[in-house]
Amino acid sequence: MTKVKPFSLFTDFDINLFKSGKHYNLFEKFGSHIVTYEGEKGTYFSVWAPSAKSVSVIGDFNFWNAEEHPLYVRWDSSGIWEGFIPHVGKGSLYKYAITSNINDVKTEKADPYAVRCEHPPKTASIVWETSNYTWKDKSWMSYRSEKNGLDRPYAVYEVHLGSWMKNVEEDRFLTYAELSKTLVDYVKELNFTHVEFMPIMEYPYDPSWGYQITGYFAPTSRFGTPQEFMGLIDAFHDADIGVILDWVPSHFPSDAHGLGNFDGSNLYEHPDIRKGYHQDWKSLIFNYERPEVRSFLISNAVYWLKNYHVDALRVDAVASMIYLDYSREDGEWEPNIYGGNENLEAISFLKECNQAIYSMFDGVQTIAEESTAFTGVTNKVEHGGLGFGMKWMMGWMHDTLDYFKKDPIYRSYHQNEITFSLAYAFSEHFMLPISHDEVVYGKNSVLGRMPGDEWQRFANLRLMLGYMYTHPGTKLLFMGAEFGQYNEWNFQTSLDWNLLEFKPHIQTKSYVKTLNTLYKNTPALYEKGFAQAGFEWISYDDHKNAVMSYIRKGHDEKNDLIVVCNFTPNYHEKYDIGVPRKGSLVEVFNSDSSEFGGGNNLNIKAIKVKKNTTNNKPFTATILVPPLAICVFKYK
């Protein structure tokens, strides 16, 4: 009796699309699928291994014996091996035993398309179904395109699930099911609009934080099942919060069970070490020249958006993809056909991927982590761009954190550093990140790098966050900064939740909640967040006082905001700023409020605007400016 029956889910059309790199739903064909064939229930397996001499399914159902269940190779030169194995079902553990026709190299590989994997350090794939989950987010999905648009507020809470909070008594991670209550309630309480998960695709090595992926289609089993992860996303959507996933199409680890040297050949990685090996991360780089690899990656992006109802993908390490000389010395890279340093194949891949995503889904976004001045990252592909919805504003992040590290006594000499971002703020659709990368490796926590005594540190933190939220662009804040974590982030331990027993940290958390509420409820802060028309300087050159002021604008000038930032501990009882029209100003936000731990130096009364030219504006308002504080005003 044949143990493996010839069976296929592939049509000729599927094969043609796959070989041309245009199949974006490969997860419906490749991998393991529970089916009924000829009256028998079992599992269909298929894997791409064109350099293989033989491929077998090994698992707990055949004592991991490679002789028991050999797959059939297709006749169409696609390199696909497939077959139906009766009586293998949900929960079965398996891998592919591959003998290569290159020197008879033998590999045992996890399934690249597995939807569930064993808990590391175990490495087998698990036969599983995800289509049986009943989604409850119909309401969210119906209005997501409006909620997730580029003219809407994005206040993103970046989370590493393994270290956000732990069950201390049992010394373990919280599960997806537990996070569906605790994390969702917390993000909702603080009024963030979105949550971003650092990579949750299966990864073997905890210190990689998830950025070295071996199971691209499987949410990590550290926290539970795929259905429980779906439940977490559902819970966020029920709380009116969007979900962003970190996605890593740039590189993958060389672990024995992973994608590297998959069938004894450089199947997924580029064969030229100058394009196929990442020196910084000791990892392998995808071969963007190979159509089947492009299909694999685009299908993976589509999978999370389609099967998991994810609302955006933040694409990691884009700069490392688009430059051939990224982190390489002369002689370690080869120019492209035009003599330049751009990786033309990676660039065309990113364009194709973005076009596919935006054509297939309403109301989703892609966000590039791209640290260079590469032109047009967020321009539409048809206009010569890469086609991303947003790009992390890394220059703003570094300039801002460097500026705030300085003792305020020196800030007057560095005013251009804090204002420089507005010179290029509208060249892309920028997201302002205070990310995980800035609170590790000796850089200190955000609060920890602030100068001065404790009061000044917290005042500086409030000022920096207020400046961030009133600066054009969307916002991202890494977990812990919202309550003033003192220690650097440590992926092995929980955040220091005990700090919330102390008033300054409670007040800081309240401050971030208030900032998020102001941002969400104030159209002038987001309607034109990527447009020059949404921002106007009042004064950027008061170096002497280290004070700057500006106007934020939405579609209706009645909603315009006037923002004043004082970057020193000096108090200005009567400070003149120019304003565009007559009327009265009322203060709608002040980081020096005693509610947040400040000195309560507030503009309590409405401020009558005088007809007098200041800062090249026809009218003047005389305001009180507190120390190390941001004040926000609105026309009455």
JSON list of C-alpha atoms in Angstrom, two decimals, residues 199-412:
[
{"chain": "A", "resi": 199, "resn": "PRO", "atom": "CA", "xyz": [8.69, 40.42, 15.23]},
{"chain": "A", "resi": 200, "resn": "ILE", "atom": "CA", "xyz": [6.35, 37.67, 16.38]},
{"chain": "A", "resi": 201, "resn": "MET", "atom": "CA", "xyz": [7.16, 35.28, 13.51]},
{"chain": "A", "resi": 202, "resn": "GLU", "atom": "CA", "xyz": [8.90, 32.19, 14.92]},
{"chain": "A", "resi": 203, "resn": "TYR", "atom": "CA", "xyz": [12.54, 32.76, 15.81]},
{"chain": "A", "resi": 204, "resn": "PRO", "atom": "CA", "xyz": [14.99, 30.45, 17.58]},
{"chain": "A", "resi": 205, "resn": "TYR", "atom": "CA", "xyz": [17.23, 32.90, 19.44]},
{"chain": "A", "resi": 206, "resn": "ASP", "atom": "CA", "xyz": [15.79, 35.20, 22.13]},
{"chain": "A", "resi": 207, "resn": "PRO", "atom": "CA", "xyz": [18.65, 37.77, 22.02]},
{"chain": "A", "resi": 208, "resn": "SER", "atom": "CA", "xyz": [17.75, 38.50, 18.37]},
{"chain": "A", "resi": 209, "resn": "TRP", "atom": "CA", "xyz": [14.50, 40.06, 19.71]},
{"chain": "A", "resi": 210, "resn": "GLY", "atom": "CA", "xyz": [12.71, 38.27, 16.87]},
{"chain": "A", "resi": 211, "resn": "TYR", "atom": "CA", "xyz": [14.67, 39.78, 13.99]},
{"chain": "A", "resi": 212, "resn": "GLN", "atom": "CA", "xyz": [16.27, 36.42, 13.01]},
{"chain": "A", "resi": 213, "resn": "ILE", "atom": "CA", "xyz": [13.26, 34.50, 11.69]},
{"chain": "A", "resi": 214, "resn": "THR", "atom": "CA", "xyz": [13.01, 30.80, 10.82]},
{"chain": "A", "resi": 215, "resn": "GLY", "atom": "CA", "xyz": [9.21, 30.48, 10.65]},
{"chain": "A", "resi": 216, "resn": "TYR", "atom": "CA", "xyz": [7.92, 33.30, 8.47]},
{"chain": "A", "resi": 217, "resn": "PHE", "atom": "CA", "xyz": [4.30, 32.12, 8.46]},
{"chain": "A", "resi": 218, "resn": "ALA", "atom": "CA", "xyz": [4.04, 31.08, 12.13]},
{"chain": "A", "resi": 219, "resn": "PRO", "atom": "CA", "xyz": [3.40, 33.36, 15.11]},
{"chain": "A", "resi": 220, "resn": "THR", "atom": "CA", "xyz": [5.89, 32.34, 17.78]},
{"chain": "A", "resi": 221, "resn": "SER", "atom": "CA", "xyz": [4.69, 29.50, 19.99]},
{"chain": "A", "resi": 222, "resn": "ARG", "atom": "CA", "xyz": [6.32, 31.16, 23.02]},
{"chain": "A", "resi": 223, "resn": "PHE", "atom": "CA", "xyz": [2.99, 32.80, 23.82]},
{"chain": "A", "resi": 224, "resn": "GLY", "atom": "CA", "xyz": [0.43, 30.31, 22.52]},
{"chain": "A", "resi": 225, "resn": "THR", "atom": "CA", "xyz": [-1.32, 29.08, 19.38]},
{"chain": "A", "resi": 226, "resn": "PRO", "atom": "CA", "xyz": [-2.02, 30.88, 16.09]},
{"chain": "A", "resi": 227, "resn": "GLN", "atom": "CA", "xyz": [-5.70, 31.13, 17.05]},
{"chain": "A", "resi": 228, "resn": "GLU", "atom": "CA", "xyz": [-4.76, 32.77, 20.35]},
{"chain": "A", "resi": 229, "resn": "PHE", "atom": "CA", "xyz": [-2.66, 35.31, 18.47]},
{"chain": "A", "resi": 230, "resn": "MET", "atom": "CA", "xyz": [-5.66, 35.99, 16.23]},
{"chain": "A", "resi": 231, "resn": "GLY", "atom": "CA", "xyz": [-7.65, 36.51, 19.43]},
{"chain": "A", "resi": 232, "resn": "LEU", "atom": "CA", "xyz": [-5.13, 39.13, 20.55]},
{"chain": "A", "resi": 233, "resn": "ILE", "atom": "CA", "xyz": [-5.51, 41.03, 17.28]},
{"chain": "A", "resi": 234, "resn": "ASP", "atom": "CA", "xyz": [-9.29, 40.71, 17.55]},
{"chain": "A", "resi": 235, "resn": "ALA", "atom": "CA", "xyz": [-9.18, 42.16, 21.07]},
{"chain": "A", "resi": 236, "resn": "PHE", "atom": "CA", "xyz": [-7.16, 45.17, 19.88]},
{"chain": "A", "resi": 237, "resn": "HIS", "atom": "CA", "xyz": [-9.61, 45.77, 17.06]},
{"chain": "A", "resi": 238, "resn": "ASP", "atom": "CA", "xyz": [-12.51, 45.54, 19.49]},
{"chain": "A", "resi": 239, "resn": "ALA", "atom": "CA", "xyz": [-10.76, 48.25, 21.52]},
{"chain": "A", "resi": 240, "resn": "ASP", "atom": "CA", "xyz": [-10.46, 50.39, 18.35]},
{"chain": "A", "resi": 241, "resn": "ILE", "atom": "CA", "xyz": [-6.68, 49.94, 18.17]},
{"chain": "A", "resi": 242, "resn": "GLY", "atom": "CA", "xyz": [-4.79, 49.07, 14.99]},
{"chain": "A", "resi": 243, "resn": "VAL", "atom": "CA", "xyz": [-2.10, 46.38, 14.90]},
{"chain": "A", "resi": 244, "resn": "ILE", "atom": "CA", "xyz": [1.28, 46.83, 13.19]},
{"chain": "A", "resi": 245, "resn": "LEU", "atom": "CA", "xyz": [3.71, 43.94, 12.76]},
{"chain": "A", "resi": 246, "resn": "ASP", "atom": "CA", "xyz": [7.46, 44.21, 12.31]},
{"chain": "A", "resi": 247, "resn": "TRP", "atom": "CA", "xyz": [8.34, 42.34, 9.12]},
{"chain": "A", "resi": 248, "resn": "VAL", "atom": "CA", "xyz": [11.86, 41.25, 8.16]},
{"chain": "A", "resi": 249, "resn": "PRO", "atom": "CA", "xyz": [12.31, 40.58, 4.41]},
{"chain": "A", "resi": 250, "resn": "SER", "atom": "CA", "xyz": [15.94, 41.68, 4.57]},
{"chain": "A", "resi": 251, "resn": "HIS", "atom": "CA", "xyz": [17.79, 38.72, 6.09]},
{"chain": "A", "resi": 252, "resn": "PHE", "atom": "CA", "xyz": [17.40, 35.40, 7.90]},
{"chain": "A", "resi": 253, "resn": "PRO", "atom": "CA", "xyz": [19.61, 33.25, 10.17]},
{"chain": "A", "resi": 254, "resn": "SER", "atom": "CA", "xyz": [21.70, 30.29, 9.07]},
{"chain": "A", "resi": 255, "resn": "ASP", "atom": "CA", "xyz": [20.24, 27.89, 11.69]},
{"chain": "A", "resi": 256, "resn": "ALA", "atom": "CA", "xyz": [20.33, 24.29, 10.46]},
{"chain": "A", "resi": 257, "resn": "HIS", "atom": "CA", "xyz": [16.54, 23.94, 10.33]},
{"chain": "A", "resi": 258, "resn": "GLY", "atom": "CA", "xyz": [15.94, 27.29, 8.63]},
{"chain": "A", "resi": 259, "resn": "LEU", "atom": "CA", "xyz": [15.96, 28.60, 5.06]},
{"chain": "A", "resi": 260, "resn": "GLY", "atom": "CA", "xyz": [19.73, 28.64, 4.59]},
{"chain": "A", "resi": 261, "resn": "ASN", "atom": "CA", "xyz": [21.26, 26.07, 2.21]},
{"chain": "A", "resi": 262, "resn": "PHE", "atom": "CA", "xyz": [17.76, 24.65, 2.08]},
{"chain": "A", "resi": 263, "resn": "ASP", "atom": "CA", "xyz": [18.15, 21.93, -0.54]},
{"chain": "A", "resi": 264, "resn": "GLY", "atom": "CA", "xyz": [21.94, 21.86, -0.46]},
{"chain": "A", "resi": 265, "resn": "SER", "atom": "CA", "xyz": [22.04, 24.97, -2.62]},
{"chain": "A", "resi": 266, "resn": "ASN", "atom": "CA", "xyz": [21.69, 28.71, -2.07]},
{"chain": "A", "resi": 267, "resn": "LEU", "atom": "CA", "xyz": [17.95, 28.52, -2.60]},
{"chain": "A", "resi": 268, "resn": "TYR", "atom": "CA", "xyz": [16.62, 31.49, -0.65]},
{"chain": "A", "resi": 269, "resn": "GLU", "atom": "CA", "xyz": [19.89, 33.37, -0.11]},
{"chain": "A", "resi": 270, "resn": "HIS", "atom": "CA", "xyz": [21.94, 35.07, -2.82]},
{"chain": "A", "resi": 271, "resn": "PRO", "atom": "CA", "xyz": [24.86, 32.80, -3.87]},
{"chain": "A", "resi": 272, "resn": "ASP", "atom": "CA", "xyz": [27.31, 35.74, -4.09]},
{"chain": "A", "resi": 273, "resn": "ILE", "atom": "CA", "xyz": [28.57, 36.43, -0.56]},
{"chain": "A", "resi": 274, "resn": "ARG", "atom": "CA", "xyz": [28.75, 40.13, -1.41]},
{"chain": "A", "resi": 275, "resn": "LYS", "atom": "CA", "xyz": [24.98, 40.12, -1.82]},
{"chain": "A", "resi": 276, "resn": "GLY", "atom": "CA", "xyz": [24.04, 37.09, 0.24]},
{"chain": "A", "resi": 277, "resn": "TYR", "atom": "CA", "xyz": [25.74, 37.51, 3.61]},
{"chain": "A", "resi": 278, "resn": "HIS", "atom": "CA", "xyz": [25.13, 40.25, 6.18]},
{"chain": "A", "resi": 279, "resn": "GLN", "atom": "CA", "xyz": [28.34, 40.94, 8.09]},
{"chain": "A", "resi": 280, "resn": "ASP", "atom": "CA", "xyz": [26.73, 42.94, 10.92]},
{"chain": "A", "resi": 281, "resn": "TRP", "atom": "CA", "xyz": [24.12, 40.34, 11.82]},
{"chain": "A", "resi": 282, "resn": "LYS", "atom": "CA", "xyz": [25.98, 37.20, 10.65]},
{"chain": "A", "resi": 283, "resn": "SER", "atom": "CA", "xyz": [22.88, 36.32, 8.65]},
{"chain": "A", "resi": 284, "resn": "LEU", "atom": "CA", "xyz": [21.90, 35.47, 5.08]},
{"chain": "A", "resi": 285, "resn": "ILE", "atom": "CA", "xyz": [20.32, 37.91, 2.62]},
{"chain": "A", "resi": 286, "resn": "PHE", "atom": "CA", "xyz": [17.38, 36.95, 0.41]},
{"chain": "A", "resi": 287, "resn": "ASN", "atom": "CA", "xyz": [18.04, 36.60, -3.31]},
{"chain": "A", "resi": 288, "resn": "TYR", "atom": "CA", "xyz": [15.72, 39.27, -4.73]},
{"chain": "A", "resi": 289, "resn": "GLU", "atom": "CA", "xyz": [16.76, 38.28, -8.24]},
{"chain": "A", "resi": 290, "resn": "ARG", "atom": "CA", "xyz": [14.99, 34.92, -7.95]},
{"chain": "A", "resi": 291, "resn": "PRO", "atom": "CA", "xyz": [11.28, 35.11, -8.87]},
{"chain": "A", "resi": 292, "resn": "GLU", "atom": "CA", "xyz": [10.26, 32.28, -6.53]},
{"chain": "A", "resi": 293, "resn": "VAL", "atom": "CA", "xyz": [11.92, 34.05, -3.56]},
{"chain": "A", "resi": 294, "resn": "ARG", "atom": "CA", "xyz": [10.07, 37.26, -4.37]},
{"chain": "A", "resi": 295, "resn": "SER", "atom": "CA", "xyz": [6.83, 35.27, -4.45]},
{"chain": "A", "resi": 296, "resn": "PHE", "atom": "CA", "xyz": [7.69, 33.73, -1.07]},
{"chain": "A", "resi": 297, "resn": "LEU", "atom": "CA", "xyz": [8.25, 37.13, 0.54]},
{"chain": "A", "resi": 298, "resn": "ILE", "atom": "CA", "xyz": [5.29, 38.95, -0.99]},
{"chain": "A", "resi": 299, "resn": "SER", "atom": "CA", "xyz": [3.06, 36.00, -0.13]},
{"chain": "A", "resi": 300, "resn": "ASN", "atom": "CA", "xyz": [4.31, 36.27, 3.44]},
{"chain": "A", "resi": 301, "resn": "ALA", "atom": "CA", "xyz": [3.36, 39.95, 3.66]},
{"chain": "A", "resi": 302, "resn": "VAL", "atom": "CA", "xyz": [-0.05, 39.17, 2.15]},
{"chain": "A", "resi": 303, "resn": "TYR", "atom": "CA", "xyz": [-0.52, 36.27, 4.58]},
{"chain": "A", "resi": 304, "resn": "TRP", "atom": "CA", "xyz": [-0.31, 38.45, 7.70]},
{"chain": "A", "resi": 305, "resn": "LEU", "atom": "CA", "xyz": [-2.56, 41.12, 6.23]},
{"chain": "A", "resi": 306, "resn": "LYS", "atom": "CA", "xyz": [-5.10, 38.63, 4.91]},
{"chain": "A", "resi": 307, "resn": "ASN", "atom": "CA", "xyz": [-5.18, 35.77, 7.41]},
{"chain": "A", "resi": 308, "resn": "TYR", "atom": "CA", "xyz": [-4.41, 37.76, 10.56]},
{"chain": "A", "resi": 309, "resn": "HIS", "atom": "CA", "xyz": [-6.22, 41.04, 9.73]},
{"chain": "A", "resi": 310, "resn": "VAL", "atom": "CA", "xyz": [-3.04, 43.01, 10.44]},
{"chain": "A", "resi": 311, "resn": "ASP", "atom": "CA", "xyz": [-3.36, 46.74, 9.70]},
{"chain": "A", "resi": 312, "resn": "ALA", "atom": "CA", "xyz": [0.21, 47.68, 8.79]},
{"chain": "A", "resi": 313, "resn": "LEU", "atom": "CA", "xyz": [3.67, 46.21, 8.28]},
{"chain": "A", "resi": 314, "resn": "ARG", "atom": "CA", "xyz": [6.74, 48.03, 9.52]},
{"chain": "A", "resi": 315, "resn": "VAL", "atom": "CA", "xyz": [9.49, 46.81, 7.19]},
{"chain": "A", "resi": 316, "resn": "ASP", "atom": "CA", "xyz": [12.81, 46.35, 8.98]},
{"chain": "A", "resi": 317, "resn": "ALA", "atom": "CA", "xyz": [16.27, 47.31, 7.73]},
{"chain": "A", "resi": 318, "resn": "VAL", "atom": "CA", "xyz": [15.24, 48.74, 4.36]},
{"chain": "A", "resi": 319, "resn": "ALA", "atom": "CA", "xyz": [18.54, 50.61, 4.01]},
{"chain": "A", "resi": 320, "resn": "SER", "atom": "CA", "xyz": [20.45, 47.31, 4.21]},
{"chain": "A", "resi": 321, "resn": "MET", "atom": "CA", "xyz": [18.34, 46.02, 1.31]},
{"chain": "A", "resi": 322, "resn": "ILE", "atom": "CA", "xyz": [18.61, 48.92, -1.10]},
{"chain": "A", "resi": 323, "resn": "TYR", "atom": "CA", "xyz": [22.36, 49.59, -0.87]},
{"chain": "A", "resi": 324, "resn": "LEU", "atom": "CA", "xyz": [24.94, 47.10, -2.13]},
{"chain": "A", "resi": 325, "resn": "ASP", "atom": "CA", "xyz": [27.63, 48.78, -0.01]},
{"chain": "A", "resi": 326, "resn": "TYR", "atom": "CA", "xyz": [25.60, 48.87, 3.20]},
{"chain": "A", "resi": 327, "resn": "SER", "atom": "CA", "xyz": [28.09, 48.29, 6.05]},
{"chain": "A", "resi": 328, "resn": "ARG", "atom": "CA", "xyz": [30.70, 47.07, 3.53]},
{"chain": "A", "resi": 329, "resn": "GLU", "atom": "CA", "xyz": [34.20, 48.32, 2.76]},
{"chain": "A", "resi": 330, "resn": "ASP", "atom": "CA", "xyz": [35.63, 48.90, -0.71]},
{"chain": "A", "resi": 331, "resn": "GLY", "atom": "CA", "xyz": [36.17, 45.56, -2.41]},
{"chain": "A", "resi": 332, "resn": "GLU", "atom": "CA", "xyz": [33.40, 43.89, -0.40]},
{"chain": "A", "resi": 333, "resn": "TRP", "atom": "CA", "xyz": [30.66, 44.87, -2.83]},
{"chain": "A", "resi": 334, "resn": "GLU", "atom": "CA", "xyz": [30.12, 45.02, -6.56]},
{"chain": "A", "resi": 335, "resn": "PRO", "atom": "CA", "xyz": [28.44, 48.00, -8.28]},
{"chain": "A", "resi": 336, "resn": "ASN", "atom": "CA", "xyz": [25.21, 47.48, -10.21]},
{"chain": "A", "resi": 337, "resn": "ILE", "atom": "CA", "xyz": [25.07, 47.45, -14.01]},
{"chain": "A", "resi": 338, "resn": "TYR", "atom": "CA", "xyz": [25.05, 51.27, -14.02]},
{"chain": "A", "resi": 339, "resn": "GLY", "atom": "CA", "xyz": [28.06, 51.53, -11.72]},
{"chain": "A", "resi": 340, "resn": "GLY", "atom": "CA", "xyz": [25.99, 52.64, -8.73]},
{"chain": "A", "resi": 341, "resn": "ASN", "atom": "CA", "xyz": [25.60, 51.29, -5.20]},
{"chain": "A", "resi": 342, "resn": "GLU", "atom": "CA", "xyz": [21.85, 50.64, -5.35]},
{"chain": "A", "resi": 343, "resn": "ASN", "atom": "CA", "xyz": [20.61, 47.05, -5.23]},
{"chain": "A", "resi": 344, "resn": "LEU", "atom": "CA", "xyz": [18.30, 47.31, -8.23]},
{"chain": "A", "resi": 345, "resn": "GLU", "atom": "CA", "xyz": [16.66, 43.92, -7.65]},
{"chain": "A", "resi": 346, "resn": "ALA", "atom": "CA", "xyz": [15.87, 44.69, -3.99]},
{"chain": "A", "resi": 347, "resn": "ILE", "atom": "CA", "xyz": [14.46, 48.07, -4.98]},
{"chain": "A", "resi": 348, "resn": "SER", "atom": "CA", "xyz": [12.22, 46.51, -7.63]},
{"chain": "A", "resi": 349, "resn": "PHE", "atom": "CA", "xyz": [11.13, 43.89, -5.08]},
{"chain": "A", "resi": 350, "resn": "LEU", "atom": "CA", "xyz": [10.08, 46.56, -2.57]},
{"chain": "A", "resi": 351, "resn": "LYS", "atom": "CA", "xyz": [8.17, 48.42, -5.26]},
{"chain": "A", "resi": 352, "resn": "GLU", "atom": "CA", "xyz": [6.39, 45.26, -6.37]},
{"chain": "A", "resi": 353, "resn": "CYS", "atom": "CA", "xyz": [5.61, 44.28, -2.79]},
{"chain": "A", "resi": 354, "resn": "ASN", "atom": "CA", "xyz": [4.10, 47.67, -1.95]},
{"chain": "A", "resi": 355, "resn": "GLN", "atom": "CA", "xyz": [2.08, 47.73, -5.15]},
{"chain": "A", "resi": 356, "resn": "ALA", "atom": "CA", "xyz": [0.71, 44.27, -4.40]},
{"chain": "A", "resi": 357, "resn": "ILE", "atom": "CA", "xyz": [-0.23, 45.17, -0.82]},
{"chain": "A", "resi": 358, "resn": "TYR", "atom": "CA", "xyz": [-1.96, 48.43, -1.65]},
{"chain": "A", "resi": 359, "resn": "SER", "atom": "CA", "xyz": [-3.84, 46.91, -4.58]},
{"chain": "A", "resi": 360, "resn": "MET", "atom": "CA", "xyz": [-5.06, 43.92, -2.54]},
{"chain": "A", "resi": 361, "resn": "PHE", "atom": "CA", "xyz": [-6.06, 45.57, 0.76]},
{"chain": "A", "resi": 362, "resn": "ASP", "atom": "CA", "xyz": [-8.07, 48.60, 1.79]},
{"chain": "A", "resi": 363, "resn": "GLY", "atom": "CA", "xyz": [-6.88, 50.66, 4.72]},
{"chain": "A", "resi": 364, "resn": "VAL", "atom": "CA", "xyz": [-3.48, 49.07, 5.35]},
{"chain": "A", "resi": 365, "resn": "GLN", "atom": "CA", "xyz": [-0.08, 50.77, 5.44]},
{"chain": "A", "resi": 366, "resn": "THR", "atom": "CA", "xyz": [3.55, 49.82, 4.99]},
{"chain": "A", "resi": 367, "resn": "ILE", "atom": "CA", "xyz": [6.15, 51.68, 7.03]},
{"chain": "A", "resi": 368, "resn": "ALA", "atom": "CA", "xyz": [9.84, 51.70, 6.12]},
{"chain": "A", "resi": 369, "resn": "GLU", "atom": "CA", "xyz": [12.64, 51.65, 8.66]},
{"chain": "A", "resi": 370, "resn": "GLU", "atom": "CA", "xyz": [15.04, 53.43, 6.32]},
{"chain": "A", "resi": 371, "resn": "SER", "atom": "CA", "xyz": [17.88, 55.44, 7.79]},
{"chain": "A", "resi": 372, "resn": "THR", "atom": "CA", "xyz": [19.38, 57.19, 4.75]},
{"chain": "A", "resi": 373, "resn": "ALA", "atom": "CA", "xyz": [18.46, 60.05, 2.46]},
{"chain": "A", "resi": 374, "resn": "PHE", "atom": "CA", "xyz": [17.29, 57.67, -0.29]},
{"chain": "A", "resi": 375, "resn": "THR", "atom": "CA", "xyz": [14.81, 59.66, -2.37]},
{"chain": "A", "resi": 376, "resn": "GLY", "atom": "CA", "xyz": [11.12, 58.85, -2.66]},
{"chain": "A", "resi": 377, "resn": "VAL", "atom": "CA", "xyz": [10.68, 56.07, -0.09]},
{"chain": "A", "resi": 378, "resn": "THR", "atom": "CA", "xyz": [7.05, 57.16, 0.39]},
{"chain": "A", "resi": 379, "resn": "ASN", "atom": "CA", "xyz": [6.41, 58.32, -3.16]},
{"chain": "A", "resi": 380, "resn": "LYS", "atom": "CA", "xyz": [4.04, 56.18, -5.20]},
{"chain": "A", "resi": 381, "resn": "VAL", "atom": "CA", "xyz": [5.76, 53.63, -7.42]},
{"chain": "A", "resi": 382, "resn": "GLU", "atom": "CA", "xyz": [4.20, 55.18, -10.51]},
{"chain": "A", "resi": 383, "resn": "HIS", "atom": "CA", "xyz": [5.87, 58.45, -9.50]},
{"chain": "A", "resi": 384, "resn": "GLY", "atom": "CA", "xyz": [9.28, 56.85, -9.16]},
{"chain": "A", "resi": 385, "resn": "GLY", "atom": "CA", "xyz": [9.12, 56.01, -5.44]},
{"chain": "A", "resi": 386, "resn": "LEU", "atom": "CA", "xyz": [9.33, 52.81, -3.41]},
{"chain": "A", "resi": 387, "resn": "GLY", "atom": "CA", "xyz": [5.63, 53.01, -2.58]},
{"chain": "A", "resi": 388, "resn": "PHE", "atom": "CA", "xyz": [5.69, 52.93, 1.24]},
{"chain": "A", "resi": 389, "resn": "GLY", "atom": "CA", "xyz": [2.98, 54.70, 3.21]},
{"chain": "A", "resi": 390, "resn": "MET", "atom": "CA", "xyz": [5.36, 56.07, 5.84]},
{"chain": "A", "resi": 391, "resn": "LYS", "atom": "CA", "xyz": [9.06, 56.15, 6.72]},
{"chain": "A", "resi": 392, "resn": "TRP", "atom": "CA", "xyz": [10.73, 56.31, 10.13]},
{"chain": "A", "resi": 393, "resn": "MET", "atom": "CA", "xyz": [12.35, 59.74, 10.63]},
{"chain": "A", "resi": 394, "resn": "MET", "atom": "CA", "xyz": [15.63, 58.44, 12.00]},
{"chain": "A", "resi": 395, "resn": "GLY", "atom": "CA", "xyz": [17.40, 61.80, 11.65]},
{"chain": "A", "resi": 396, "resn": "TRP", "atom": "CA", "xyz": [14.80, 63.49, 13.84]},
{"chain": "A", "resi": 397, "resn": "MET", "atom": "CA", "xyz": [15.15, 60.74, 16.44]},
{"chain": "A", "resi": 398, "resn": "HIS", "atom": "CA", "xyz": [18.93, 60.99, 16.68]},
{"chain": "A", "resi": 399, "resn": "ASP", "atom": "CA", "xyz": [19.04, 64.82, 16.60]},
{"chain": "A", "resi": 400, "resn": "THR", "atom": "CA", "xyz": [16.32, 65.11, 19.24]},
{"chain": "A", "resi": 401, "resn": "LEU", "atom": "CA", "xyz": [17.84, 62.61, 21.66]},
{"chain": "A", "resi": 402, "resn": "ASP", "atom": "CA", "xyz": [21.31, 64.15, 21.21]},
{"chain": "A", "resi": 403, "resn": "TYR", "atom": "CA", "xyz": [19.90, 67.61, 21.87]},
{"chain": "A", "resi": 404, "resn": "PHE", "atom": "CA", "xyz": [18.03, 66.58, 25.01]},
{"chain": "A", "resi": 405, "resn": "LYS", "atom": "CA", "xyz": [21.15, 64.90, 26.43]},
{"chain": "A", "resi": 406, "resn": "LYS", "atom": "CA", "xyz": [22.83, 68.29, 26.57]},
{"chain": "A", "resi": 407, "resn": "ASP", "atom": "CA", "xyz": [22.78, 70.36, 29.74]},
{"chain": "A", "resi": 408, "resn": "PRO", "atom": "CA", "xyz": [20.25, 73.17, 29.12]},
{"chain": "A", "resi": 409, "resn": "ILE", "atom": "CA", "xyz": [23.00, 75.74, 29.72]},
{"chain": "A", "resi": 410, "resn": "TYR", "atom": "CA", "xyz": [24.50, 74.72, 26.35]},
{"chain": "A", "resi": 411, "resn": "ARG", "atom": "CA", "xyz": [21.28, 74.33, 24.36]},
{"chain": "A", "resi": 412, "resn": "SER", "atom": "CA", "xyz": [21.25, 77.92, 23.12]}
]
